[in-house]
Amino acid sequence: LQKSLSETFGADKYSRARKEVLTYMFSRPMQMALYFCTGVLDDETLFHHYALNVPFYTHFTSPIRRYADIVVHRLLSASLGARSPIKMEKEAIQKQADHCNDRKMASKRVQELSSDLFFSIFVRVRP
């Protein structure tokens, strides 16, 4: 698959853009990760990371990047005793997680539409 894709990308001035668009289009069907509050879920199998094959997993990036990451950092710090616990009920944390998921899905949809538009224009102007 990789060899076939590399041949498709080509070596002209559009090869990098073509690579980014096609790679994105191929990865689209992958399931998107969702934020959730573990305290509202009874099924611990939902904490499992399929690709890493670990039973309990949480993901976060730099806390300056997204609000959800700030919450995860604060919750992990509190669970390790490095800071005082967050004064939020688990239902309120889940409500924040739902909001973050909604915004992330809306952002992803806009990104998909933008890529579709770019690809359509690219195909139209390219002989």
Coordinates of N, CA, C and O in Angstrom, one line a residue:
L1 N 0.8 -1.2 0.0 CA 0.0 0.0 0.0 C 0.9 1.3 0.0 O 0.6 2.2 -0.7
Q2 N 1.9 1.2 0.9 CA 2.8 2.4 0.9 C 3.5 2.7 -0.4 O 3.6 3.8 -0.8
K3 N 4.0 1.6 -1.1 CA 4.6 1.8 -2.4 C 3.7 2.4 -3.4 O 4.0 3.3 -4.1
S4 N 2.4 1.8 -3.4 CA 1.4 2.3 -4.3 C 1.1 3.8 -4.1 O 1.0 4.6 -5.0
L5 N 1.0 4.2 -2.8 CA 0.7 5.6 -2.4 C 1.9 6.5 -2.8 O 1.7 7.6 -3.4
S6 N 3.1 6.0 -2.6 CA 4.3 6.8 -2.9 C 4.3 7.1 -4.4 O 4.7 8.2 -4.9
E7 N 4.0 6.1 -5.2 CA 3.9 6.3 -6.7 C 2.8 7.3 -7.1 O 3.0 8.1 -8.0
T8 N 1.7 7.3 -6.3 CA 0.6 8.2 -6.6 C 1.0 9.6 -6.3 O 0.5 10.5 -6.9
F9 N 1.8 9.8 -5.2 CA 2.1 11.2 -4.8 C 2.9 11.9 -5.9 O 2.8 13.1 -6.0
G10 N 3.8 11.2 -6.6 CA 4.6 11.8 -7.6 C 5.7 12.6 -7.1 O 6.0 12.5 -5.9
A11 N 6.3 13.4 -8.0 CA 7.5 14.2 -7.5 C 7.4 15.6 -8.1 O 8.4 16.3 -8.2
D12 N 6.2 16.0 -8.4 CA 6.0 17.4 -9.0 C 5.7 18.4 -7.8 O 5.8 18.0 -6.7
K13 N 5.4 19.6 -8.2 CA 5.2 20.7 -7.2 C 4.0 20.4 -6.3 O 3.8 21.0 -5.3
Y14 N 3.1 19.5 -6.8 CA 1.9 19.2 -6.0 C 2.0 17.9 -5.2 O 1.1 17.6 -4.5
S15 N 3.1 17.3 -5.2 CA 3.3 16.0 -4.6 C 3.0 16.0 -3.0 O 2.4 15.2 -2.5
R16 N 3.5 17.1 -2.4 CA 3.4 17.2 -1.0 C 1.9 17.4 -0.6 O 1.4 16.7 0.3
A17 N 1.2 18.3 -1.3 CA -0.2 18.5 -1.1 C -1.0 17.3 -1.4 O -1.9 16.9 -0.6
R18 N -0.7 16.6 -2.4 CA -1.4 15.4 -2.8 C -1.2 14.3 -1.7 O -2.1 13.6 -1.3
K19 N 0.0 14.2 -1.2 CA 0.3 13.2 -0.1 C -0.5 13.5 1.1 O -1.1 12.6 1.7
E20 N -0.5 14.8 1.5 CA -1.3 15.2 2.7 C -2.8 14.9 2.6 O -3.4 14.3 3.5
V21 N -3.3 15.3 1.4 CA -4.8 15.1 1.2 C -5.1 13.6 1.2 O -6.1 13.1 1.8
L22 N -4.4 12.8 0.4 CA -4.7 11.4 0.3 C -4.4 10.6 1.6 O -5.2 9.8 2.0
T23 N -3.4 11.0 2.3 CA -3.1 10.3 3.6 C -4.3 10.6 4.6 O -4.8 9.7 5.3
Y24 N -4.7 11.9 4.5 CA -5.8 12.2 5.4 C -7.1 11.5 5.0 O -7.8 11.0 5.9
M25 N -7.3 11.4 3.7 CA -8.6 10.7 3.3 C -8.5 9.2 3.6 O -9.6 8.6 4.0
F26 N -7.3 8.6 3.6 CA -7.2 7.2 4.0 C -7.4 7.0 5.5 O -7.8 5.9 5.9
S27 N -7.0 8.0 6.3 CA -7.1 7.8 7.7 C -8.5 8.2 8.3 O -8.8 8.0 9.4
R28 N -9.3 8.8 7.5 CA -10.6 9.3 7.9 C -11.5 8.2 8.6 O -12.2 8.5 9.5
P29 N -11.5 7.0 8.0 CA -12.4 6.0 8.6 C -12.0 5.5 10.0 O -12.8 4.9 10.7
M30 N -10.8 5.9 10.5 CA -10.4 5.5 11.8 C -11.3 6.1 12.9 O -11.7 7.2 12.7
Q31 N -11.6 5.3 13.9 CA -12.5 5.8 15.0 C -11.8 6.9 15.7 O -10.6 6.8 16.1
M32 N -12.5 8.0 16.0 CA -12.0 9.1 16.7 C -12.1 8.9 18.2 O -13.1 8.4 18.7
A33 N -11.0 9.3 18.9 CA -11.0 9.1 20.4 C -12.0 10.1 21.0 O -12.2 11.2 20.5
L34 N -12.6 9.7 22.1 CA -13.6 10.6 22.8 C -13.1 10.8 24.2 O -12.6 9.9 24.9
Y35 N -13.4 12.0 24.7 CA -13.2 12.3 26.1 C -14.4 11.8 26.9 O -15.5 11.9 26.5
F36 N -14.1 11.3 28.1 CA -15.2 10.9 29.0 C -14.6 10.8 30.4 O -13.4 10.7 30.6
C37 N -15.5 11.0 31.3 CA -15.2 10.9 32.8 C -15.3 9.5 33.2 O -16.4 8.9 33.2
T38 N -14.2 8.9 33.7 CA -14.3 7.5 34.1 C -15.3 7.3 35.2 O -15.8 6.2 35.4
G39 N -15.5 8.3 36.0 CA -16.4 8.1 37.2 C -17.9 7.9 36.8 O -18.7 7.5 37.6
V40 N -18.3 8.2 35.5 CA -19.7 8.0 35.1 C -19.8 6.7 34.3 O -21.0 6.4 34.0
L41 N -18.8 6.0 34.1 CA -18.8 4.7 33.3 C -18.6 3.5 34.2 O -17.6 3.5 35.0
D42 N -19.4 2.5 34.1 CA -19.2 1.3 34.8 C -18.4 0.2 34.1 O -17.7 -0.6 34.7
D43 N -18.3 0.3 32.8 CA -17.7 -0.6 31.9 C -16.2 -0.2 31.8 O -15.8 0.6 30.9
E44 N -15.3 -0.9 32.5 CA -13.9 -0.5 32.5 C -13.2 -1.0 31.2 O -12.1 -0.5 30.9
T45 N -13.9 -1.8 30.4 CA -13.3 -2.2 29.1 C -13.2 -0.9 28.1 O -12.5 -0.9 27.2
L46 N -14.0 0.1 28.4 CA -14.0 1.3 27.6 C -12.7 2.1 27.9 O -12.4 3.0 27.1
F47 N -11.9 1.8 28.9 CA -10.7 2.5 29.2 C -9.5 1.8 28.4 O -8.4 2.3 28.5
H48 N -9.8 0.7 27.8 CA -8.7 0.0 27.0 C -8.3 0.7 25.8 O -9.1 1.3 25.1
H49 N -7.0 0.6 25.5 CA -6.5 1.2 24.3 C -6.2 0.0 23.3 O -5.3 -0.8 23.6
Y50 N -6.9 -0.1 22.2 CA -6.8 -1.2 21.3 C -5.4 -1.4 20.7 O -4.8 -2.4 20.8
A51 N -4.9 -0.3 20.1 CA -3.6 -0.4 19.4 C -2.4 -0.7 20.4 O -1.5 -1.5 20.1
L52 N -2.4 -0.1 21.6 CA -1.4 -0.3 22.6 C -1.6 -1.6 23.4 O -0.7 -2.0 24.1
N53 N -2.8 -2.1 23.4 CA -3.2 -3.2 24.2 C -2.9 -3.1 25.7 O -2.3 -3.9 26.3
V54 N -3.4 -1.9 26.2 CA -3.3 -1.7 27.6 C -4.7 -1.5 28.2 O -5.5 -0.9 27.6
P55 N -4.9 -2.0 29.4 CA -6.3 -2.0 29.9 C -6.8 -0.6 30.4 O -7.9 -0.4 30.3
F56 N -5.9 0.2 30.9 CA -6.2 1.5 31.3 C -5.4 2.5 30.6 O -4.2 2.5 30.7
Y57 N -6.0 3.5 30.0 CA -5.3 4.4 29.1 C -5.9 5.8 29.2 O -7.2 5.9 29.3
T58 N -5.1 6.8 29.3 CA -5.6 8.2 29.2 C -4.6 8.9 28.3 O -3.4 8.6 28.2
H59 N -5.1 9.8 27.5 CA -4.3 10.6 26.6 C -4.4 12.1 26.8 O -5.5 12.5 27.1
F60 N -3.3 12.8 26.7 CA -3.4 14.2 26.8 C -2.1 14.8 26.2 O -1.1 14.1 26.0
T61 N -2.2 16.0 25.8 CA -1.1 16.7 25.2 C -0.7 17.9 26.1 O -1.2 17.9 27.3
S62 N 0.0 18.8 25.6 CA 0.4 20.0 26.4 C -0.9 20.7 26.9 O -1.8 20.9 26.1
P63 N -0.9 21.0 28.2 CA -2.1 21.7 28.7 C -2.3 23.1 28.2 O -3.4 23.7 28.4
I64 N -1.4 23.6 27.4 CA -1.7 24.9 26.8 C -2.4 24.8 25.5 O -2.9 25.8 24.9
R65 N -2.6 23.5 25.0 CA -3.2 23.3 23.7 C -4.8 23.2 23.8 O -5.4 23.9 23.0
R66 N -5.3 22.4 24.7 CA -6.8 22.3 24.7 C -7.3 22.2 26.1 O -6.6 21.8 27.0
Y67 N -8.5 22.7 26.3 CA -9.1 22.7 27.6 C -9.2 21.3 28.2 O -8.9 21.1 29.4
A68 N -9.5 20.3 27.4 CA -9.6 18.9 27.9 C -8.3 18.5 28.5 O -8.3 17.7 29.5
D69 N -7.2 18.9 27.9 CA -5.9 18.5 28.4 C -5.6 19.1 29.7 O -4.9 18.5 30.6
I70 N -6.0 20.3 29.9 CA -5.9 21.0 31.2 C -6.6 20.2 32.3 O -6.1 19.9 33.4
V71 N -7.8 19.8 32.0 CA -8.6 19.0 32.9 C -7.9 17.7 33.3 O -7.8 17.3 34.4
V72 N -7.4 17.0 32.2 CA -6.8 15.7 32.5 C -5.5 15.9 33.3 O -5.3 15.2 34.3
H73 N -4.7 17.0 33.0 CA -3.5 17.3 33.8 C -3.9 17.5 35.3 O -3.3 17.0 36.2
R74 N -5.0 18.3 35.5 CA -5.4 18.6 36.9 C -5.9 17.3 37.6 O -5.6 17.1 38.8
L75 N -6.6 16.5 36.9 CA -7.2 15.3 37.5 C -6.0 14.3 37.8 O -6.0 13.7 38.9
L76 N -5.1 14.2 36.9 CA -3.9 13.3 37.2 C -3.1 13.8 38.3 O -2.6 13.0 39.2
S77 N -2.9 15.1 38.4 CA -2.1 15.7 39.5 C -2.8 15.5 40.8 O -2.1 15.1 41.8
A78 N -4.1 15.6 40.8 CA -4.8 15.4 42.1 C -4.8 13.9 42.5 O -4.6 13.6 43.7
S79 N -4.9 13.0 41.5 CA -4.9 11.6 41.8 C -3.5 11.2 42.3 O -3.4 10.2 43.1
L80 N -2.4 11.9 42.0 CA -1.1 11.6 42.4 C -0.7 12.3 43.7 O 0.4 12.2 44.2
G81 N -1.7 13.2 44.2 CA -1.4 13.9 45.4 C -0.6 15.2 45.2 O -0.2 15.8 46.2
A82 N -0.4 15.6 44.0 CA 0.5 16.7 43.7 C -0.3 18.0 43.8 O 0.3 19.1 43.9
R83 N -1.6 18.0 43.9 CA -2.5 19.2 44.0 C -3.8 18.7 44.6 O -4.1 17.5 44.7
S84 N -4.5 19.7 45.1 CA -5.8 19.4 45.7 C -6.8 18.9 44.6 O -6.7 19.3 43.5
P85 N -7.8 18.1 45.0 CA -8.8 17.6 44.0 C -9.6 18.7 43.4 O -9.8 19.8 44.0
I86 N -10.0 18.5 42.2 CA -10.9 19.4 41.5 C -12.2 19.4 42.2 O -12.8 18.3 42.5
K87 N -12.8 20.6 42.4 CA -14.1 20.7 43.1 C -15.2 20.7 42.1 O -15.9 21.7 41.9
M88 N -15.3 19.6 41.3 CA -16.4 19.4 40.3 C -16.9 18.0 40.5 O -16.2 17.0 40.8
E89 N -18.2 17.9 40.4 CA -18.9 16.6 40.4 C -18.5 15.8 39.1 O -18.3 16.5 38.1
K90 N -18.6 14.5 39.1 CA -18.2 13.7 38.0 C -19.2 14.0 36.8 O -18.8 14.0 35.6
E91 N -20.5 14.3 37.1 CA -21.4 14.7 36.0 C -21.0 16.0 35.3 O -21.2 16.1 34.1
A92 N -20.5 16.9 36.1 CA -20.1 18.2 35.5 C -18.8 18.0 34.6 O -18.7 18.6 33.6
I93 N -17.9 17.1 35.1 CA -16.7 16.8 34.3 C -17.2 16.1 33.0 O -16.7 16.4 31.9
Q94 N -18.2 15.2 33.1 CA -18.7 14.5 31.9 C -19.3 15.5 30.9 O -19.2 15.4 29.7
K95 N -20.0 16.5 31.5 CA -20.7 17.5 30.6 C -19.6 18.3 29.9 O -19.8 18.6 28.7
Q96 N -18.5 18.6 30.5 CA -17.4 19.3 29.9 C -16.8 18.4 28.8 O -16.4 18.9 27.7
A97 N -16.6 17.1 29.1 CA -16.1 16.2 28.1 C -17.0 16.1 26.9 O -16.5 16.1 25.8
D98 N -18.3 16.0 27.1 CA -19.2 16.0 26.0 C -19.1 17.2 25.1 O -19.1 17.2 23.9
H99 N -19.0 18.4 25.8 CA -18.8 19.7 25.0 C -17.5 19.6 24.2 O -17.5 20.0 23.0
C100 N -16.4 19.2 24.8 CA -15.1 19.1 24.1 C -15.3 18.1 22.9 O -14.7 18.4 21.8
N101 N -16.0 17.0 23.1 CA -16.2 16.0 22.0 C -17.0 16.7 20.9 O -16.7 16.5 19.7
D102 N -18.0 17.4 21.2 CA -18.9 18.1 20.2 C -18.0 19.1 19.4 O -18.1 19.1 18.2
R103 N -17.2 19.9 20.1 CA -16.4 20.9 19.4 C -15.3 20.2 18.5 O -15.0 20.6 17.4
K104 N -14.8 19.1 19.0 CA -13.7 18.4 18.3 C -14.4 17.8 17.0 O -13.8 17.8 15.9
M105 N -15.6 17.2 17.1 CA -16.2 16.6 16.0 C -16.6 17.7 14.9 O -16.4 17.5 13.7
A106 N -17.0 18.9 15.4 CA -17.4 20.0 14.5 C -16.1 20.5 13.8 O -16.1 20.7 12.6
S107 N -15.0 20.6 14.5 CA -13.7 21.0 13.9 C -13.3 19.9 12.9 O -12.8 20.3 11.8
K108 N -13.4 18.7 13.2 CA -13.0 17.6 12.3 C -13.9 17.7 11.0 O -13.3 17.5 9.9
R109 N -15.1 17.9 11.1 CA -16.0 18.0 10.0 C -15.6 19.2 9.1 O -15.6 19.0 7.8
V110 N -15.3 20.3 9.7 CA -14.9 21.5 8.9 C -13.6 21.1 8.1 O -13.4 21.5 7.0
Q111 N -12.7 20.5 8.8 CA -11.4 20.1 8.2 C -11.7 19.1 7.0 O -11.0 19.3 6.0
E112 N -12.6 18.2 7.2 CA -12.9 17.2 6.1 C -13.5 18.0 4.9 O -13.1 17.7 3.8
L113 N -14.4 18.9 5.2 CA -15.0 19.7 4.1 C -14.0 20.5 3.4 O -14.0 20.7 2.1
S114 N -13.0 21.1 4.1 CA -12.0 21.9 3.5 C -11.1 21.0 2.7 O -10.7 21.4 1.5
S115 N -10.7 19.8 3.1 CA -9.9 18.9 2.3 C -10.6 18.5 1.1 O -10.0 18.4 0.0
D116 N -11.9 18.2 1.2 CA -12.7 17.8 0.1 C -12.7 19.0 -1.0 O -12.6 18.7 -2.2
L117 N -12.9 20.2 -0.5 CA -12.9 21.3 -1.4 C -11.5 21.5 -2.1 O -11.5 21.6 -3.3
F118 N -10.5 21.4 -1.3 CA -9.1 21.5 -1.9 C -8.9 20.4 -2.9 O -8.4 20.7 -4.0
F119 N -9.3 19.2 -2.6 CA -9.1 18.1 -3.5 C -9.9 18.2 -4.8 O -9.4 18.0 -5.9
S120 N -11.1 18.7 -4.7 CA -11.9 19.0 -5.8 C -11.3 20.0 -6.8 O -11.3 19.8 -8.0
I121 N -10.8 21.1 -6.2 CA -10.2 22.1 -7.0 C -8.9 21.6 -7.6 O -8.6 21.8 -8.8
F122 N -8.1 20.8 -6.8 CA -6.9 20.3 -7.3 C -7.1 19.4 -8.5 O -6.5 19.4 -9.5
V123 N -8.1 18.5 -8.4 CA -8.5 17.6 -9.5 C -9.0 18.4 -10.8 O -8.6 18.1 -11.9
R124 N -9.7 19.4 -10.5 CA -10.3 20.2 -11.6 C -9.2 21.0 -12.4 O -9.3 21.0 -13.6
V125 N -8.2 21.6 -11.7 CA -7.2 22.4 -12.4 C -6.1 21.6 -12.9 O -5.3 22.1 -13.7
R126 N -5.9 20.4 -12.4 CA -4.8 19.5 -12.8 C -5.2 18.7 -14.1 O -6.2 18.0 -14.1
P127 N -4.3 18.8 -15.1 CA -4.7 18.0 -16.3 C -4.6 16.5 -16.1 O -3.9 16.0 -15.3

